[in-house]
PDB file of C-alpha atoms in Angstrom:
ATOM      1  CA  MET A   1      61.188  -5.131  38.049  1.00  0.00           C
ATOM      2  CA  LYS A   2      60.013  -1.753  36.777  1.00  0.00           C
ATOM      3  CA  THR A   3      59.151  -3.318  33.389  1.00  0.00           C
ATOM      4  CA  ILE A   4      57.154  -6.086  35.033  1.00  0.00           C
ATOM      5  CA  SER A   5      55.319  -3.518  37.173  1.00  0.00           C
ATOM      6  CA  LYS A   6      54.436  -1.521  34.079  1.00  0.00           C
ATOM      7  CA  ILE A   7      53.139  -4.643  32.326  1.00  0.00           C
ATOM      8  CA  LEU A   8      51.003  -5.554  35.349  1.00  0.00           C
ATOM      9  CA  ALA A   9      49.673  -2.006  35.607  1.00  0.00           C
ATOM     10  CA  LEU A  10      48.728  -2.001  31.931  1.00  0.00           C
ATOM     11  CA  ALA A  11      47.070  -5.391  32.307  1.00  0.00           C
ATOM     12  CA  VAL A  12      44.975  -4.187  35.248  1.00  0.00           C
ATOM     13  CA  ALA A  13      44.038  -1.003  33.396  1.00  0.00           C
ATOM     14  CA  GLY A  14      43.073  -2.997  30.325  1.00  0.00           C
ATOM     15  CA  ALA A  15      40.962  -5.364  32.391  1.00  0.00           C
ATOM     16  CA  THR A  16      39.207  -2.430  34.040  1.00  0.00           C
ATOM     17  CA  LEU A  17      38.407  -0.872  30.678  1.00  0.00           C
ATOM     18  CA  ALA A  18      37.209  -4.186  29.343  1.00  0.00           C
ATOM     19  CA  LEU A  19      34.905  -4.689  32.296  1.00  0.00           C
ATOM     20  CA  GLY A  20      33.347  -1.215  31.974  1.00  0.00           C
ATOM     21  CA  PRO A  21      30.886  -1.960  29.143  1.00  0.00           C
ATOM     22  CA  VAL A  22      30.061  -5.342  30.685  1.00  0.00           C
ATOM     23  CA  ALA A  23      29.134  -3.726  34.000  1.00  0.00           C
ATOM     24  CA  THR A  24      26.961  -1.214  32.185  1.00  0.00           C
ATOM     25  CA  ALA A  25      25.308  -3.975  30.190  1.00  0.00           C
ATOM     26  CA  GLN A  26      24.548  -5.824  33.425  1.00  0.00           C
ATOM     27  CA  GLU A  27      22.672  -2.924  34.979  1.00  0.00           C
ATOM     28  CA  LYS A  28      19.317  -4.225  36.109  1.00  0.00           C
ATOM     29  CA  THR A  29      16.341  -3.497  33.885  1.00  0.00           C
ATOM     30  CA  TRP A  30      13.257  -3.014  36.031  1.00  0.00           C
ATOM     31  CA  THR A  31       9.894  -4.182  34.753  1.00  0.00           C
ATOM     32  CA  LYS A  32       8.261  -5.124  38.081  1.00  0.00           C
ATOM     33  CA  VAL A  33       8.616  -3.383  41.448  1.00  0.00           C
ATOM     34  CA  ARG A  34       7.346  -4.649  44.804  1.00  0.00           C
ATOM     35  CA  ILE A  35       6.473  -1.835  47.226  1.00  0.00           C
ATOM     36  CA  ALA A  36       5.830  -1.981  50.975  1.00  0.00           C
ATOM     37  CA  THR A  37       3.619   0.429  52.897  1.00  0.00           C
ATOM     38  CA  GLU A  38       2.202   0.378  56.413  1.00  0.00           C
ATOM     39  CA  GLY A  39      -1.506   0.705  55.780  1.00  0.00           C
ATOM     40  CA  ALA A  40      -2.011   2.396  59.159  1.00  0.00           C
ATOM     41  CA  PHE A  41      -0.623   5.920  58.779  1.00  0.00           C
ATOM     42  CA  ALA A  42      -3.449   8.033  57.387  1.00  0.00           C
ATOM     43  CA  PRO A  43      -3.571  10.092  55.288  1.00  0.00           C
ATOM     44  CA  TRP A  44      -0.210   8.886  53.911  1.00  0.00           C
ATOM     45  CA  ASN A  45      -1.541   5.330  53.725  1.00  0.00           C
ATOM     46  CA  PHE A  46      -4.377   3.449  55.390  1.00  0.00           C
ATOM     47  CA  THR A  47      -6.511   0.324  55.163  1.00  0.00           C
ATOM     48  CA  LYS A  48     -10.192   0.702  54.311  1.00  0.00           C
ATOM     49  CA  THR A  49     -12.935  -1.382  55.901  1.00  0.00           C
ATOM     50  CA  ASP A  50     -12.923  -3.715  52.894  1.00  0.00           C
ATOM     51  CA  GLY A  51      -9.231  -4.451  53.437  1.00  0.00           C
ATOM     52  CA  THR A  52      -7.910  -2.459  50.476  1.00  0.00           C
ATOM     53  CA  LEU A  53      -5.191   0.169  50.765  1.00  0.00           C
ATOM     54  CA  ASP A  54      -5.813   3.848  50.168  1.00  0.00           C
ATOM     55  CA  GLY A  55      -4.225   7.220  50.828  1.00  0.00           C
ATOM     56  CA  PHE A  56      -1.811   9.757  49.394  1.00  0.00           C
ATOM     57  CA  GLU A  57       1.015   7.266  48.834  1.00  0.00           C
ATOM     58  CA  ILE A  58      -1.290   4.649  47.353  1.00  0.00           C
ATOM     59  CA  GLU A  59      -2.408   7.021  44.600  1.00  0.00           C
ATOM     60  CA  LEU A  60       1.105   8.415  44.259  1.00  0.00           C
ATOM     61  CA  TYR A  61       2.796   5.039  43.738  1.00  0.00           C
ATOM     62  CA  GLN A  62       0.335   4.252  40.949  1.00  0.00           C
ATOM     63  CA  ASP A  63       1.196   7.542  39.244  1.00  0.00           C
ATOM     64  CA  LEU A  64       4.962   7.071  39.658  1.00  0.00           C
ATOM     65  CA  CYS A  65       4.893   3.497  38.365  1.00  0.00           C
ATOM     66  CA  LYS A  66       2.917   4.598  35.316  1.00  0.00           C
ATOM     67  CA  ARG A  67       5.563   7.219  34.581  1.00  0.00           C
ATOM     68  CA  MET A  68       8.348   4.634  35.046  1.00  0.00           C
ATOM     69  CA  LYS A  69       6.493   2.169  32.787  1.00  0.00           C
ATOM     70  CA  VAL A  70       6.810  -0.659  35.308  1.00  0.00           C
ATOM     71  CA  GLU A  71       4.312  -3.053  36.861  1.00  0.00           C
ATOM     72  CA  CYS A  72       4.035  -2.377  40.598  1.00  0.00           C
ATOM     73  CA  THR A  73       2.460  -4.246  43.502  1.00  0.00           C
ATOM     74  CA  ILE A  74       2.036  -2.914  47.020  1.00  0.00           C
ATOM     75  CA  GLU A  75       1.378  -4.642  50.330  1.00  0.00           C
ATOM     76  CA  ALA A  76       1.091  -3.695  53.993  1.00  0.00           C
ATOM     77  CA  GLN A  77       4.039  -4.471  56.273  1.00  0.00           C
ATOM     78  CA  SER A  78       4.903  -3.753  59.897  1.00  0.00           C
ATOM     79  CA  PHE A  79       6.732  -0.415  59.972  1.00  0.00           C
ATOM     80  CA  ASP A  80       9.448  -1.498  62.392  1.00  0.00           C
ATOM     81  CA  GLY A  81      10.436  -4.443  60.178  1.00  0.00           C
ATOM     82  CA  MET A  82      10.389  -2.683  56.801  1.00  0.00           C
ATOM     83  CA  ILE A  83      14.053  -1.785  56.446  1.00  0.00           C
ATOM     84  CA  PRO A  84      15.396  -5.270  57.306  1.00  0.00           C
ATOM     85  CA  ALA A  85      12.820  -6.830  54.971  1.00  0.00           C
ATOM     86  CA  LEU A  86      13.795  -4.427  52.173  1.00  0.00           C
ATOM     87  CA  ASN A  87      17.470  -5.291  52.483  1.00  0.00           C
ATOM     88  CA  ALA A  88      16.609  -8.991  52.676  1.00  0.00           C
ATOM     89  CA  GLY A  89      14.932  -8.716  49.259  1.00  0.00           C
ATOM     90  CA  LYS A  90      11.333  -9.243  50.387  1.00  0.00           C
ATOM     91  CA  PHE A  91      10.354  -6.166  48.385  1.00  0.00           C
ATOM     92  CA  ASP A  92      12.101  -3.461  46.365  1.00  0.00           C
ATOM     93  CA  ALA A  93      10.867  -0.122  47.714  1.00  0.00           C
ATOM     94  CA  ILE A  94       9.214   1.494  50.735  1.00  0.00           C
ATOM     95  CA  MET A  95       6.512   4.168  50.537  1.00  0.00           C
ATOM     96  CA  ALA A  96       5.286   4.560  54.100  1.00  0.00           C
ATOM     97  CA  GLY A  97       5.650   8.180  55.154  1.00  0.00           C
ATOM     98  CA  MET A  98       9.295   7.344  55.874  1.00  0.00           C
ATOM     99  CA  SER A  99      11.634  10.301  56.241  1.00  0.00           C
ATOM    100  CA  ALA A 100      15.130  10.206  54.816  1.00  0.00           C
ATOM    101  CA  THR A 101      17.467  10.580  57.804  1.00  0.00           C
ATOM    102  CA  ALA A 102      21.231  10.261  58.147  1.00  0.00           C
ATOM    103  CA  LYS A 103      20.819   7.234  60.417  1.00  0.00           C
ATOM    104  CA  ARG A 104      18.622   5.387  57.943  1.00  0.00           C
ATOM    105  CA  GLU A 105      20.941   6.305  55.085  1.00  0.00           C
ATOM    106  CA  GLU A 106      23.640   4.213  56.746  1.00  0.00           C
ATOM    107  CA  VAL A 107      21.767   1.077  55.668  1.00  0.00           C
ATOM    108  CA  MET A 108      19.593   2.140  52.746  1.00  0.00           C
ATOM    109  CA  ALA A 109      19.126   4.700  49.976  1.00  0.00           C
ATOM    110  CA  PHE A 110      16.416   7.307  49.500  1.00  0.00           C
ATOM    111  CA  THR A 111      14.978   9.188  46.567  1.00  0.00           C
ATOM    112  CA  GLN A 112      14.312  12.892  46.721  1.00  0.00           C
ATOM    113  CA  SER A 113      11.415  13.781  49.019  1.00  0.00           C
ATOM    114  CA  TYR A 114       7.848  13.680  47.718  1.00  0.00           C
ATOM    115  CA  GLY A 115       6.243  15.272  50.796  1.00  0.00           C
ATOM    116  CA  THR A 116       7.098  17.038  54.042  1.00  0.00           C
ATOM    117  CA  THR A 117       4.896  18.251  56.922  1.00  0.00           C
ATOM    118  CA  GLY A 118       7.106  18.146  60.023  1.00  0.00           C
ATOM    119  CA  GLN A 119       6.344  16.629  63.444  1.00  0.00           C
ATOM    120  CA  THR A 120       4.050  18.044  66.124  1.00  0.00           C
ATOM    121  CA  PHE A 121       1.895  17.095  69.120  1.00  0.00           C
ATOM    122  CA  ALA A 122      -1.744  16.256  69.774  1.00  0.00           C
ATOM    123  CA  VAL A 123      -3.689  16.276  73.036  1.00  0.00           C
ATOM    124  CA  LEU A 124      -7.277  16.078  74.215  1.00  0.00           C
ATOM    125  CA  LYS A 125      -9.217  19.338  74.029  1.00  0.00           C
ATOM    126  CA  SER A 126      -9.839  19.101  77.785  1.00  0.00           C
ATOM    127  CA  SER A 127      -6.116  18.761  78.588  1.00  0.00           C
ATOM    128  CA  PRO A 128      -4.115  21.635  80.098  1.00  0.00           C
ATOM    129  CA  LEU A 129      -1.496  20.786  77.472  1.00  0.00           C
ATOM    130  CA  VAL A 130      -3.801  22.303  74.860  1.00  0.00           C
ATOM    131  CA  ASN A 131      -2.094  25.558  75.848  1.00  0.00           C
ATOM    132  CA  LEU A 132       1.393  24.460  74.828  1.00  0.00           C
ATOM    133  CA  PRO A 133       3.166  27.575  73.518  1.00  0.00           C
ATOM    134  CA  ASP A 134       3.805  28.510  69.897  1.00  0.00           C
ATOM    135  CA  LYS A 135       1.124  26.394  68.258  1.00  0.00           C
ATOM    136  CA  GLU A 136       1.794  25.825  64.537  1.00  0.00           C
ATOM    137  CA  GLN A 137       5.073  27.740  64.583  1.00  0.00           C
ATOM    138  CA  VAL A 138       7.800  25.859  62.686  1.00  0.00           C
ATOM    139  CA  PHE A 139      11.284  25.274  64.124  1.00  0.00           C
ATOM    140  CA  SER A 140      13.985  23.767  61.928  1.00  0.00           C
ATOM    141  CA  LEU A 141      16.686  21.495  63.326  1.00  0.00           C
ATOM    142  CA  ALA A 142      18.532  21.993  60.039  1.00  0.00           C
ATOM    143  CA  THR A 143      18.636  25.743  59.533  1.00  0.00           C
ATOM    144  CA  ASN A 144      18.223  26.960  63.131  1.00  0.00           C
ATOM    145  CA  GLU A 145      19.147  24.155  65.516  1.00  0.00           C
ATOM    146  CA  ALA A 146      19.816  26.589  68.361  1.00  0.00           C
ATOM    147  CA  GLY A 147      16.352  28.103  67.995  1.00  0.00           C
ATOM    148  CA  ALA A 148      14.745  24.649  67.904  1.00  0.00           C
ATOM    149  CA  ALA A 149      16.707  23.586  71.000  1.00  0.00           C
ATOM    150  CA  ALA A 150      15.559  26.727  72.827  1.00  0.00           C
ATOM    151  CA  GLU A 151      11.963  25.922  71.903  1.00  0.00           C
ATOM    152  CA  ILE A 152      12.322  22.389  73.275  1.00  0.00           C
ATOM    153  CA  GLU A 153      13.615  23.825  76.560  1.00  0.00           C
ATOM    154  CA  LYS A 154      10.561  26.076  76.604  1.00  0.00           C
ATOM    155  CA  LEU A 155       8.293  23.023  76.343  1.00  0.00           C
ATOM    156  CA  LYS A 156       9.958  20.981  79.090  1.00  0.00           C
ATOM    157  CA  PRO A 157       8.157  22.556  82.080  1.00  0.00           C
ATOM    158  CA  TYR A 158       4.813  21.738  80.448  1.00  0.00           C
ATOM    159  CA  LEU A 159       5.814  18.141  79.683  1.00  0.00           C
ATOM    160  CA  LYS A 160       7.634  17.291  82.907  1.00  0.00           C
ATOM    161  CA  GLY A 161       6.227  14.076  84.382  1.00  0.00           C
ATOM    162  CA  LYS A 162       3.797  13.564  81.494  1.00  0.00           C
ATOM    163  CA  THR A 163       3.490  10.436  79.349  1.00  0.00           C
ATOM    164  CA  ILE A 164       4.093  10.947  75.618  1.00  0.00           C
ATOM    165  CA  GLY A 165       2.909   8.332  73.126  1.00  0.00           C
ATOM    166  CA  VAL A 166       4.801   7.755  69.883  1.00  0.00           C
ATOM    167  CA  GLN A 167       5.165   5.102  67.207  1.00  0.00           C
ATOM    168  CA  GLY A 168       8.276   2.976  67.729  1.00  0.00           C
ATOM    169  CA  SER A 169      11.071   3.136  65.122  1.00  0.00           C
ATOM    170  CA  SER A 170       9.768   6.502  63.911  1.00  0.00           C
ATOM    171  CA  ILE A 171      11.644   9.793  63.612  1.00  0.00           C
ATOM    172  CA  ALA A 172       9.345  11.230  66.281  1.00  0.00           C
ATOM    173  CA  ALA A 173      10.511   8.451  68.624  1.00  0.00           C
ATOM    174  CA  ASN A 174      14.143   9.357  67.895  1.00  0.00           C
ATOM    175  CA  PHE A 175      13.361  13.030  68.551  1.00  0.00           C
ATOM    176  CA  LEU A 176      11.736  12.277  71.905  1.00  0.00           C
ATOM    177  CA  ASP A 177      14.547   9.943  72.921  1.00  0.00           C
ATOM    178  CA  LYS A 178      17.141  12.630  72.231  1.00  0.00           C
ATOM    179  CA  TYR A 179      15.405  15.667  73.684  1.00  0.00           C
ATOM    180  CA  LEU A 180      12.681  14.672  76.163  1.00  0.00           C
ATOM    181  CA  LYS A 181      13.403  11.227  77.656  1.00  0.00           C
ATOM    182  CA  ASP A 182      14.663  12.822  80.888  1.00  0.00           C
ATOM    183  CA  THR A 183      11.612  15.084  81.101  1.00  0.00           C
ATOM    184  CA  ALA A 184       8.683  12.804  80.321  1.00  0.00           C
ATOM    185  CA  GLU A 185       7.865   9.099  80.099  1.00  0.00           C
ATOM    186  CA  ILE A 186       8.096   8.002  76.473  1.00  0.00           C
ATOM    187  CA  ARG A 187       5.696   5.176  75.612  1.00  0.00           C
ATOM    188  CA  GLU A 188       6.203   3.524  72.227  1.00  0.00           C
ATOM    189  CA  TYR A 189       3.478   1.848  70.167  1.00  0.00           C
ATOM    190  CA  LYS A 190       3.521  -0.452  67.163  1.00  0.00           C
ATOM    191  CA  THR A 191       1.191   1.837  65.180  1.00  0.00           C
ATOM    192  CA  THR A 192       0.033   5.444  65.424  1.00  0.00           C
ATOM    193  CA  GLU A 193      -3.564   4.252  65.683  1.00  0.00           C
ATOM    194  CA  GLN A 194      -2.692   2.500  68.956  1.00  0.00           C
ATOM    195  CA  HIS A 195      -1.391   5.653  70.595  1.00  0.00           C
ATOM    196  CA  ASP A 196      -4.467   7.520  69.351  1.00  0.00           C
ATOM    197  CA  LEU A 197      -6.640   5.031  71.243  1.00  0.00           C
ATOM    198  CA  ASP A 198      -4.663   5.452  74.447  1.00  0.00           C
ATOM    199  CA  LEU A 199      -4.798   9.235  74.165  1.00  0.00           C
ATOM    200  CA  THR A 200      -8.579   9.327  73.728  1.00  0.00           C
ATOM    201  CA  ALA A 201      -8.934   6.835  76.604  1.00  0.00           C
ATOM    202  CA  GLY A 202      -6.862   9.080  78.871  1.00  0.00           C
ATOM    203  CA  ARG A 203      -4.068   6.548  79.393  1.00  0.00           C
ATOM    204  CA  ILE A 204      -1.416   8.959  78.073  1.00  0.00           C
ATOM    205  CA  ASP A 205      -1.197  12.741  78.107  1.00  0.00           C
ATOM    206  CA  ILE A 206       0.063  13.668  74.652  1.00  0.00           C
ATOM    207  CA  ILE A 207       1.253  12.108  71.398  1.00  0.00           C
ATOM    208  CA  MET A 208       3.806  13.103  68.769  1.00  0.00           C
ATOM    209  CA  ALA A 209       3.643  12.248  65.069  1.00  0.00           C
ATOM    210  CA  SER A 210       3.710  13.916  61.672  1.00  0.00           C
ATOM    211  CA  THR A 211       1.570  17.023  61.349  1.00  0.00           C
ATOM    212  CA  ALA A 212      -0.218  15.522  58.378  1.00  0.00           C
ATOM    213  CA  TYR A 213      -1.057  12.321  60.209  1.00  0.00           C
ATOM    214  CA  LEU A 214      -2.329  14.113  63.318  1.00  0.00           C
ATOM    215  CA  THR A 215      -4.424  16.521  61.237  1.00  0.00           C
ATOM    216  CA  GLY A 216      -6.152  13.552  59.628  1.00  0.00           C
ATOM    217  CA  ALA A 217      -6.485  11.616  62.882  1.00  0.00           C
ATOM    218  CA  ALA A 218      -8.063  14.575  64.691  1.00  0.00           C
ATOM    219  CA  GLY A 219     -10.696  14.771  61.950  1.00  0.00           C
ATOM    220  CA  LYS A 220     -12.007  11.263  62.590  1.00  0.00           C
ATOM    221  CA  PRO A 221     -15.318  10.943  64.480  1.00  0.00           C
ATOM    222  CA  GLU A 222     -13.760   8.649  67.077  1.00  0.00           C
ATOM    223  CA  ASN A 223     -11.083  11.268  67.778  1.00  0.00           C
ATOM    224  CA  GLU A 224     -13.367  14.295  68.060  1.00  0.00           C
ATOM    225  CA  GLN A 225     -11.759  15.265  71.381  1.00  0.00           C
ATOM    226  CA  MET A 226      -8.257  15.311  69.859  1.00  0.00           C
ATOM    227  CA  THR A 227      -6.592  18.536  68.759  1.00  0.00           C
ATOM    228  CA  LEU A 228      -3.128  19.593  67.636  1.00  0.00           C
ATOM    229  CA  ALA A 229      -0.989  21.500  70.108  1.00  0.00           C
ATOM    230  CA  GLY A 230       2.382  23.178  70.324  1.00  0.00           C
ATOM    231  CA  PRO A 231       5.011  23.940  67.698  1.00  0.00           C
ATOM    232  CA  ARG A 232       6.135  21.949  64.700  1.00  0.00           C
ATOM    233  CA  PHE A 233       9.668  20.614  64.223  1.00  0.00           C
ATOM    234  CA  GLN A 234      11.338  19.593  60.970  1.00  0.00           C
ATOM    235  CA  GLY A 235      14.721  19.031  59.347  1.00  0.00           C
ATOM    236  CA  GLY A 236      17.927  17.714  60.878  1.00  0.00           C
ATOM    237  CA  MET A 237      17.419  14.360  62.590  1.00  0.00           C
ATOM    238  CA  LEU A 238      13.771  14.502  61.479  1.00  0.00           C
ATOM    239  CA  GLY A 239      14.915  14.070  57.900  1.00  0.00           C
ATOM    240  CA  ARG A 240      14.382  15.757  54.568  1.00  0.00           C
ATOM    241  CA  GLY A 241      10.786  14.592  54.216  1.00  0.00           C
ATOM    242  CA  SER A 242       8.995  11.421  53.148  1.00  0.00           C
ATOM    243  CA  SER A 243      10.887   9.622  50.387  1.00  0.00           C
ATOM    244  CA  VAL A 244      10.965   6.274  48.617  1.00  0.00           C
ATOM    245  CA  GLY A 245      13.273   3.932  50.531  1.00  0.00           C
ATOM    246  CA  LEU A 246      15.465   1.626  48.436  1.00  0.00           C
ATOM    247  CA  ARG A 247      18.408  -0.743  48.656  1.00  0.00           C
ATOM    248  CA  LYS A 248      21.782   0.879  48.072  1.00  0.00           C
ATOM    249  CA  SER A 249      22.443  -1.801  45.468  1.00  0.00           C
ATOM    250  CA  ASP A 250      19.633  -0.539  43.194  1.00  0.00           C
ATOM    251  CA  PRO A 251      20.826   2.827  41.800  1.00  0.00           C
ATOM    252  CA  GLU A 252      18.911   2.320  38.551  1.00  0.00           C
ATOM    253  CA  LEU A 253      15.610   2.086  40.443  1.00  0.00           C
ATOM    254  CA  LYS A 254      16.484   5.188  42.461  1.00  0.00           C
ATOM    255  CA  ALA A 255      17.134   7.140  39.252  1.00  0.00           C
ATOM    256  CA  MET A 256      13.780   5.994  37.858  1.00  0.00           C
ATOM    257  CA  PHE A 257      11.859   7.054  40.965  1.00  0.00           C
ATOM    258  CA  ASP A 258      13.709  10.385  41.173  1.00  0.00           C
ATOM    259  CA  LYS A 259      12.802  11.214  37.576  1.00  0.00           C
ATOM    260  CA  ALA A 260       9.150  10.264  38.139  1.00  0.00           C
ATOM    261  CA  ILE A 261       8.925  12.319  41.349  1.00  0.00           C
ATOM    262  CA  THR A 262      10.449  15.336  39.597  1.00  0.00           C
ATOM    263  CA  GLU A 263       7.796  15.056  36.895  1.00  0.00           C
ATOM    264  CA  ALA A 264       4.983  14.617  39.445  1.00  0.00           C
ATOM    265  CA  LYS A 265       6.129  17.766  41.236  1.00  0.00           C
ATOM    266  CA  ALA A 266       6.441  19.776  38.033  1.00  0.00           C
ATOM    267  CA  ASP A 267       3.011  18.988  36.622  1.00  0.00           C
ATOM    268  CA  GLY A 268       1.178  19.527  39.928  1.00  0.00           C
ATOM    269  CA  THR A 269       0.263  15.890  40.593  1.00  0.00           C
ATOM    270  CA  ILE A 270       1.789  15.873  44.085  1.00  0.00           C
ATOM    271  CA  GLU A 271       0.123  19.183  44.938  1.00  0.00           C
ATOM    272  CA  LYS A 272      -3.244  17.850  43.769  1.00  0.00           C
ATOM    273  CA  LEU A 273      -2.943  14.601  45.725  1.00  0.00           C
ATOM    274  CA  SER A 274      -1.672  16.317  48.868  1.00  0.00           C
ATOM    275  CA  LYS A 275      -4.578  18.772  48.887  1.00  0.00           C
ATOM    276  CA  LYS A 276      -6.962  15.849  48.427  1.00  0.00           C
ATOM    277  CA  TYR A 277      -5.612  13.903  51.395  1.00  0.00           C
ATOM    278  CA  PHE A 278      -4.044  16.536  53.671  1.00  0.00           C
ATOM    279  CA  GLY A 279      -5.980  19.672  52.864  1.00  0.00           C
ATOM    280  CA  PHE A 280      -2.797  21.596  52.092  1.00  0.00           C
ATOM    281  CA  ASP A 281       0.158  21.331  49.745  1.00  0.00           C
ATOM    282  CA  ILE A 282       3.000  19.165  51.084  1.00  0.00           C
ATOM    283  CA  THR A 283       5.147  19.386  47.933  1.00  0.00           C
ATOM    284  CA  PRO A 284       8.806  19.822  48.975  1.00  0.00           C
ATOM    285  CA  ARG A 285      10.257  23.120  47.837  1.00  0.00           C
TER     286      ARG A 285
END
């Protein structure tokens, strides 16, 4: 019996070794990549009046694809359906201001981050909430969770009974659900632009989204009464920053994007693009 076991073990080992080069040879060679974005999350990505896409990620994907020497196409998709569509094979990558979080990593893979700004609030200039404490101060759920939790408790008396608008399926929505659902009414929207409209119309009291998005939104003529308020939160459940979302079954594509992002950071491309669209450098450090 021992002899037979040894023979079987050797056979299995031999088969494994034989399959090694074959598996390597079968690694997918990428020449074309289909990318999804939202087209409604300025300045990360947005749709111009002529229907074409523009924004930080639109210029960035073109740069990354050039570095990877692949032909890329990009199209607008509903944010809340992106991950299922990615895993169903409708497209190959997501570049939509999507943060890499532990929850999302259960079903998909992410590259290293290409930008991070954190999440904050916006209100109307005439609102009493304009005086939320600690404006622009940054609290990390990763490196100082206790301090961030204390800051949230500090905000609760101001937000009690208020209505907070947020984009559904976003990390801001997850944040509000965890920390403020028992304090305020959380109203979810399909796009950030929709909650902007309700804020300016006075139908909600405050909104939460990425600092970069809200900075851009507040600069639009139609949102002249909007202003940022309160502290900024980042890290932890809010993720490592915006990254390319990929299928777990495509490690070769992840390696290609990671290499291209590293190069774009090193030569200042991401800094240049972020200053163009955000007004400040969002390069992850």
